Amino acid sequence: MSSERPPYQLHPVTVKRCQRVSPHMKRITIDGSCLSTLRLGLPAQWFKLFVPLGDDQRSNGRAYTVRSFDQATQELDIDLFLHGDSGPVSAWAERAQVGDGFEISDVHPRSGFSIDPATEHYLLFGDETALPAIGAILEALPAHAKAHVFAEVATPAERQELASPAALSATWLFREDNARASAMPLEAAARSAQIPAGVTAIWVAAESTEVAAIRKLLLKERGIDRANLHATGYWKRGEADHRDEEA
Ligand SMILES: Cc1cc2nc3c(=O)[nH]c(=O)nc-3n(C[C@H](O)[C@H](O)[C@H](O)COP(=O)(O)OP(=O)(O)OC[C@H]3O[C@@H](n4cnc5c(N)ncnc54)[C@H](O)[C@@H]3O)c2cc1C
């Protein structure tokens, strides 16, 4: 945590609206017109979000996804998972109200998931932190595609409505069903998932250790072509401000 400015431009923004998507997912709407590098129609772009800590201090930036951007109103939605008070962004988001100020960077120039019209099948694996990107990817898929989502959340109350022009099916995995603390429900799902014949893109984001296990499983045991796999650790258990090497 620091008061130093990072070596890129920050934009001051204000909370315009707040909404609970689920008990632990809070949607914050801002005016996104400051994001000049945002590429319309490209899902899963992300930026760094900085929250005030008092005494003119700000947190280090944490990565957050553009859940949606409305070109007509310039409104941009960010869905923040409330994982507890141990993280400055989660703690701030829990209490954030209309009118509160914070800062965001421009979107990362290499962020976003490009959709290849030749790809028939999509398998999307993720936990709560990945649901904003998964939601945006699903909404951007063409109608001829088929998508299956494997989503890991704590309880059934954390499920979200998912919508897509593509043929969509979803498997919700609940951590409360996994008695062992070390259980990795997404890895188990990746182990038994049917991988359709034909071009299949696989996108994975969740806790870093679990993503590393899934990456290894898909490449080494299930023979997935590296070019069709996009796997990123979005956070790491016990580590603040984690940066995945592929993020
Ligand atoms: C490219 C990218 C896009 C992302 N998009 C989103 C998004 O749209 N919405 C979103 O909610 N998150 C998203 N994340 C994840 C988010 O950046 C991290 O969860 C971040 O650590 C939260 O910051 P914090 O200040 O709350 O916690 P930190 O200070 O980073 O961590 C404090 C403690 O909380 C733990 N922690 C962090 N995240 C979680 C979690 N999810 N569950 C349980 N414990 C946790 C850490 O292990 C650490 O012990 C994204 C990450 C990446 C890399």
Short mmCIF file of C-alpha atoms and ligand atoms in Angstrom, two decimals:
data_model
loop_
_atom_site.label_atom_id
_atom_site.label_comp_id
_atom_site.label_asym_id
_atom_site.label_seq_id
_atom_site.Cartn_x
_atom_site.Cartn_y
_atom_site.Cartn_z
CA MET A 1 0.00 0.00 0.00
CA SER A 2 1.43 3.38 -0.89
CA SER A 3 0.76 6.98 -1.77
CA GLU A 4 3.08 6.84 -4.77
CA ARG A 5 1.50 7.14 -8.19
CA PRO A 6 2.07 4.15 -10.45
CA PRO A 7 3.92 4.85 -13.73
CA TYR A 8 0.70 5.14 -15.73
CA GLN A 9 -2.26 7.46 -15.74
CA LEU A 10 -4.97 7.06 -13.10
CA HIS A 11 -8.53 8.27 -13.56
CA PRO A 12 -10.57 9.49 -10.59
CA VAL A 13 -14.07 7.96 -10.73
CA THR A 14 -17.17 8.03 -8.52
CA VAL A 15 -19.63 5.31 -7.53
CA LYS A 16 -22.83 6.07 -9.52
CA ARG A 17 -24.84 3.04 -8.45
CA CYS A 18 -24.42 -0.08 -6.27
CA GLN A 19 -26.31 -3.33 -6.62
CA ARG A 20 -25.95 -6.81 -5.09
CA VAL A 21 -25.65 -9.40 -7.84
CA SER A 22 -25.53 -12.10 -5.14
CA PRO A 23 -24.89 -11.93 -1.37
CA HIS A 24 -21.10 -11.62 -1.87
CA MET A 25 -20.95 -9.95 -5.28
CA LYS A 26 -21.39 -6.17 -5.46
CA ARG A 27 -21.85 -4.37 -8.77
CA ILE A 28 -20.50 -0.84 -8.85
CA THR A 29 -21.41 1.40 -11.80
CA ILE A 30 -19.17 4.29 -12.83
CA ASP A 31 -18.86 6.70 -15.72
CA GLY A 32 -16.42 4.81 -17.96
CA SER A 33 -15.88 7.59 -20.52
CA CYS A 34 -12.35 8.14 -19.11
CA LEU A 35 -11.19 4.77 -20.49
CA SER A 36 -10.01 5.88 -23.92
CA THR A 37 -8.23 2.56 -24.62
CA LEU A 38 -11.30 0.38 -23.98
CA ARG A 39 -11.99 -1.77 -27.05
CA LEU A 40 -15.71 -2.09 -27.71
CA GLY A 41 -16.97 -5.65 -28.05
CA LEU A 42 -13.82 -7.28 -26.60
CA PRO A 43 -14.82 -9.17 -23.43
CA ALA A 44 -12.72 -9.70 -20.28
CA GLN A 45 -10.65 -6.54 -20.53
CA TRP A 46 -9.34 -5.44 -17.15
CA PHE A 47 -7.79 -2.48 -15.40
CA LYS A 48 -6.24 -1.76 -12.02
CA LEU A 49 -8.48 -0.40 -9.28
CA PHE A 50 -7.08 1.73 -6.43
CA VAL A 51 -9.05 2.50 -3.28
CA PRO A 52 -8.48 5.28 -0.73
CA LEU A 53 -6.94 4.22 2.58
CA GLY A 54 -7.16 7.55 4.41
CA ASP A 55 -4.42 10.15 5.05
CA ASP A 56 -4.02 10.66 1.28
CA GLN A 57 -2.88 7.05 0.91
CA ARG A 58 -4.18 4.69 -1.74
CA SER A 59 -3.98 0.92 -2.04
CA ASN A 60 -1.77 -0.69 -4.62
CA GLY A 61 -3.85 -1.48 -7.66
CA ARG A 62 -5.77 -4.76 -7.92
CA ALA A 63 -6.98 -6.12 -11.27
CA TYR A 64 -10.75 -5.90 -11.99
CA THR A 65 -12.70 -6.80 -15.09
CA VAL A 66 -14.94 -4.64 -17.23
CA ARG A 67 -18.19 -6.56 -16.64
CA SER A 68 -20.04 -4.41 -19.17
CA PHE A 69 -19.87 -1.04 -20.86
CA ASP A 70 -22.91 0.77 -22.25
CA GLN A 71 -21.82 2.84 -25.20
CA ALA A 72 -24.96 5.00 -25.11
CA THR A 73 -24.68 6.03 -21.45
CA GLN A 74 -20.91 5.42 -21.09
CA GLU A 75 -21.74 3.51 -17.89
CA LEU A 76 -19.31 0.78 -16.91
CA ASP A 77 -20.10 -2.02 -14.45
CA ILE A 78 -17.52 -3.65 -12.18
CA ASP A 79 -18.52 -6.76 -10.18
CA LEU A 80 -16.46 -7.04 -6.99
CA PHE A 81 -16.39 -10.27 -4.99
CA LEU A 82 -16.62 -9.52 -1.25
CA HIS A 83 -14.18 -12.09 0.13
CA GLY A 84 -13.75 -10.37 3.52
CA ASP A 85 -11.97 -7.52 5.23
CA SER A 86 -8.44 -8.89 4.73
CA GLY A 87 -8.07 -7.17 1.36
CA PRO A 88 -8.23 -3.38 0.98
CA VAL A 89 -10.39 -3.52 -2.15
CA SER A 90 -12.83 -6.09 -0.78
CA ALA A 91 -13.12 -4.16 2.52
CA TRP A 92 -13.69 -0.89 0.65
CA ALA A 93 -16.22 -2.43 -1.75
CA GLU A 94 -18.28 -3.86 1.11
CA ARG A 95 -18.82 -0.33 2.43
CA ALA A 96 -18.81 1.62 -0.86
CA GLN A 97 -21.78 3.93 -1.42
CA VAL A 98 -23.02 6.21 -4.19
CA GLY A 99 -20.74 9.25 -4.36
CA ASP A 100 -17.61 7.52 -3.03
CA GLY A 101 -14.47 8.20 -5.03
CA PHE A 102 -11.69 5.84 -6.14
CA GLU A 103 -9.24 5.55 -9.03
CA ILE A 104 -8.77 3.25 -11.99
CA SER A 105 -6.03 2.80 -14.56
CA ASP A 106 -6.68 2.52 -18.28
CA VAL A 107 -7.53 -0.99 -19.42
CA HIS A 108 -4.47 -3.16 -19.86
CA PRO A 109 -3.55 -3.00 -23.57
CA ARG A 110 -3.09 -6.78 -23.88
CA SER A 111 -6.17 -7.69 -21.86
CA GLY A 112 -9.36 -9.15 -23.29
CA PHE A 113 -10.42 -12.45 -24.84
CA SER A 114 -10.62 -12.47 -28.64
CA ILE A 115 -13.41 -14.58 -30.04
CA ASP A 116 -12.51 -16.52 -33.16
CA PRO A 117 -15.67 -17.14 -35.24
CA ALA A 118 -14.18 -20.50 -36.34
CA THR A 119 -14.26 -21.79 -32.75
CA GLU A 120 -17.27 -24.01 -32.19
CA HIS A 121 -17.00 -24.93 -28.52
CA TYR A 122 -16.07 -23.00 -25.40
CA LEU A 123 -15.35 -24.43 -21.97
CA LEU A 124 -15.15 -21.73 -19.31
CA PHE A 125 -13.90 -22.54 -15.81
CA GLY A 126 -13.86 -19.99 -13.00
CA ASP A 127 -14.65 -18.94 -9.44
CA GLU A 128 -16.42 -15.77 -8.29
CA THR A 129 -13.56 -13.50 -9.43
CA ALA A 130 -13.87 -14.94 -12.93
CA LEU A 131 -17.65 -14.59 -13.21
CA PRO A 132 -17.48 -10.98 -14.52
CA ALA A 133 -15.21 -12.12 -17.37
CA ILE A 134 -17.24 -15.27 -17.99
CA GLY A 135 -20.45 -13.21 -18.13
CA ALA A 136 -18.89 -10.80 -20.63
CA ILE A 137 -17.40 -13.60 -22.78
CA LEU A 138 -20.75 -15.44 -22.91
CA GLU A 139 -22.56 -12.30 -24.01
CA ALA A 140 -20.02 -11.78 -26.83
CA LEU A 141 -20.18 -15.32 -28.29
CA PRO A 142 -21.80 -15.89 -31.69
CA ALA A 143 -25.12 -17.77 -31.88
CA HIS A 144 -23.54 -20.76 -33.65
CA ALA A 145 -21.15 -21.45 -30.73
CA LYS A 146 -21.74 -23.82 -27.82
CA ALA A 147 -20.51 -22.92 -24.34
CA HIS A 148 -20.31 -24.84 -21.10
CA VAL A 149 -19.49 -22.99 -17.88
CA PHE A 150 -18.05 -24.64 -14.76
CA ALA A 151 -18.45 -22.10 -11.96
CA GLU A 152 -17.14 -22.58 -8.43
CA VAL A 153 -18.92 -20.52 -5.75
CA ALA A 154 -19.37 -20.89 -1.98
CA THR A 155 -23.09 -21.67 -1.84
CA PRO A 156 -26.11 -21.94 -4.17
CA ALA A 157 -27.09 -18.37 -3.21
CA GLU A 158 -23.99 -17.12 -5.06
CA ARG A 159 -25.17 -18.43 -8.45
CA GLN A 160 -25.75 -15.78 -11.08
CA GLU A 161 -27.96 -15.58 -14.15
CA LEU A 162 -25.83 -16.33 -17.21
CA ALA A 163 -26.96 -15.39 -20.70
CA SER A 164 -25.50 -15.87 -24.16
CA PRO A 165 -26.53 -15.87 -27.81
CA ALA A 166 -24.64 -19.22 -27.93
CA ALA A 167 -26.11 -22.54 -26.77
CA LEU A 168 -25.26 -22.38 -23.07
CA SER A 169 -25.10 -24.93 -20.28
CA ALA A 170 -23.64 -24.48 -16.81
CA THR A 171 -22.44 -26.64 -13.94
CA TRP A 172 -22.32 -24.89 -10.55
CA LEU A 173 -19.84 -26.30 -8.05
CA PHE A 174 -20.29 -25.39 -4.39
CA ARG A 175 -17.35 -25.17 -2.02
CA GLU A 176 -19.68 -26.04 0.90
CA ASP A 177 -20.00 -29.50 -0.70
CA ASN A 178 -16.24 -29.97 -0.55
CA ALA A 179 -15.52 -30.93 3.04
CA ARG A 180 -11.75 -31.16 2.52
CA ALA A 181 -10.12 -27.72 2.67
CA SER A 182 -7.72 -28.76 -0.08
CA ALA A 183 -10.50 -29.77 -2.48
CA MET A 184 -10.25 -28.18 -5.91
CA PRO A 185 -13.73 -28.51 -7.42
CA LEU A 186 -12.77 -26.86 -10.71
CA GLU A 187 -9.81 -29.19 -11.15
CA ALA A 188 -12.08 -32.19 -10.52
CA ALA A 189 -14.53 -30.80 -13.10
CA ALA A 190 -11.72 -30.30 -15.64
CA ARG A 191 -10.60 -33.88 -15.05
CA SER A 192 -13.99 -35.36 -15.94
CA ALA A 193 -15.28 -32.72 -18.41
CA GLN A 194 -16.23 -33.94 -21.86
CA ILE A 195 -14.03 -32.08 -24.30
CA PRO A 196 -15.95 -31.92 -27.57
CA ALA A 197 -14.38 -32.90 -30.85
CA GLY A 198 -13.78 -29.89 -33.07
CA VAL A 199 -12.17 -26.59 -32.20
CA THR A 200 -12.59 -25.97 -28.48
CA ALA A 201 -11.31 -22.90 -26.66
CA ILE A 202 -10.78 -23.36 -22.94
CA TRP A 203 -10.68 -20.33 -20.63
CA VAL A 204 -9.79 -20.69 -16.94
CA ALA A 205 -9.44 -18.16 -14.11
CA ALA A 206 -9.60 -18.76 -10.36
CA GLU A 207 -7.28 -19.23 -7.38
CA SER A 208 -3.72 -19.53 -8.65
CA THR A 209 -2.86 -22.96 -7.25
CA GLU A 210 -6.06 -24.42 -8.64
CA VAL A 211 -5.44 -22.81 -12.05
CA ALA A 212 -1.89 -24.22 -12.13
CA ALA A 213 -3.28 -27.70 -11.42
CA ILE A 214 -5.91 -27.33 -14.17
CA ARG A 215 -3.34 -26.00 -16.66
CA LYS A 216 -1.08 -28.99 -15.99
CA LEU A 217 -3.96 -31.46 -16.18
CA LEU A 218 -5.31 -30.12 -19.48
CA LEU A 219 -1.93 -29.85 -21.20
CA LYS A 220 -0.22 -32.97 -19.89
CA GLU A 221 -3.05 -35.43 -19.24
CA ARG A 222 -5.84 -34.33 -21.53
CA GLY A 223 -3.67 -33.35 -24.49
CA ILE A 224 -5.11 -29.88 -25.02
CA ASP A 225 -3.22 -27.73 -27.51
CA ARG A 226 -1.56 -24.84 -25.61
CA ALA A 227 -2.86 -22.40 -28.26
CA ASN A 228 -6.46 -23.22 -27.26
CA LEU A 229 -5.93 -22.77 -23.51
CA HIS A 230 -6.17 -19.42 -21.71
CA ALA A 231 -5.51 -19.98 -18.00
CA THR A 232 -4.77 -17.26 -15.43
CA GLY A 233 -4.50 -17.23 -11.64
CA TYR A 234 -6.72 -14.34 -10.53
CA TRP A 235 -5.69 -14.42 -6.85
CA LYS A 236 -3.59 -16.56 -4.53
CA ARG A 237 -4.64 -17.93 -1.17
CA GLY A 238 -2.67 -16.25 1.64
CA GLU A 239 -0.99 -13.72 -0.67
CA ALA A 240 -2.08 -10.08 -0.98
CA ASP A 241 -1.84 -8.36 -4.37
CA HIS A 242 -0.89 -11.56 -6.18
CA ARG A 243 0.28 -11.21 -9.80
CA ASP A 244 -0.01 -14.27 -11.97
CA GLU A 245 2.72 -14.62 -14.57
CA GLU A 246 0.06 -14.93 -17.32
CA ALA A 247 -2.23 -12.12 -16.10
C1 LIG B 1 -7.05 -10.12 -14.74
C2 LIG B 1 -7.83 -10.17 -13.43
C3 LIG B 1 -9.15 -9.76 -13.39
C4 LIG B 1 -9.87 -9.83 -12.18
N1 LIG B 1 -11.19 -9.42 -12.17
C5 LIG B 1 -11.89 -9.45 -11.00
C6 LIG B 1 -13.26 -9.00 -10.96
O1 LIG B 1 -13.83 -8.51 -11.94
N2 LIG B 1 -13.92 -9.11 -9.77
C7 LIG B 1 -13.31 -9.61 -8.63
O2 LIG B 1 -13.97 -9.67 -7.59
N3 LIG B 1 -12.01 -9.99 -8.64
C8 LIG B 1 -11.29 -9.93 -9.79
N4 LIG B 1 -9.98 -10.30 -9.81
C9 LIG B 1 -9.38 -10.81 -8.55
C10 LIG B 1 -8.92 -9.67 -7.63
O3 LIG B 1 -7.96 -8.85 -8.30
C11 LIG B 1 -8.25 -10.31 -6.38
O4 LIG B 1 -9.18 -11.10 -5.68
C12 LIG B 1 -7.61 -9.27 -5.46
O5 LIG B 1 -6.66 -9.96 -4.66
C13 LIG B 1 -8.60 -8.57 -4.54
O6 LIG B 1 -7.89 -7.56 -3.83
P1 LIG B 1 -8.10 -7.32 -2.28
O7 LIG B 1 -7.49 -5.97 -1.96
O8 LIG B 1 -9.54 -7.52 -1.91
O9 LIG B 1 -7.28 -8.50 -1.58
P2 LIG B 1 -5.66 -8.68 -1.46
O10 LIG B 1 -5.08 -7.58 -0.61
O11 LIG B 1 -5.07 -8.84 -2.81
O12 LIG B 1 -5.56 -10.04 -0.64
C14 LIG B 1 -5.78 -10.07 0.79
C15 LIG B 1 -6.08 -11.50 1.21
O13 LIG B 1 -7.33 -11.89 0.64
C16 LIG B 1 -7.18 -13.11 -0.08
N5 LIG B 1 -8.04 -13.06 -1.28
C17 LIG B 1 -7.90 -12.31 -2.39
N6 LIG B 1 -8.87 -12.58 -3.28
C18 LIG B 1 -9.64 -13.55 -2.71
C19 LIG B 1 -10.78 -14.27 -3.14
N7 LIG B 1 -11.36 -14.08 -4.34
N8 LIG B 1 -11.31 -15.20 -2.29
C20 LIG B 1 -10.75 -15.44 -1.08
N9 LIG B 1 -9.65 -14.77 -0.61
C21 LIG B 1 -9.12 -13.86 -1.43
C22 LIG B 1 -5.69 -13.20 -0.44
O14 LIG B 1 -5.28 -14.54 -0.56
C23 LIG B 1 -5.03 -12.50 0.75
O15 LIG B 1 -4.81 -13.44 1.79
C24 LIG B 1 -9.24 -10.26 -10.99
C25 LIG B 1 -7.88 -10.63 -11.04
C26 LIG B 1 -7.18 -10.60 -12.23
C27 LIG B 1 -5.72 -11.02 -12.25
#
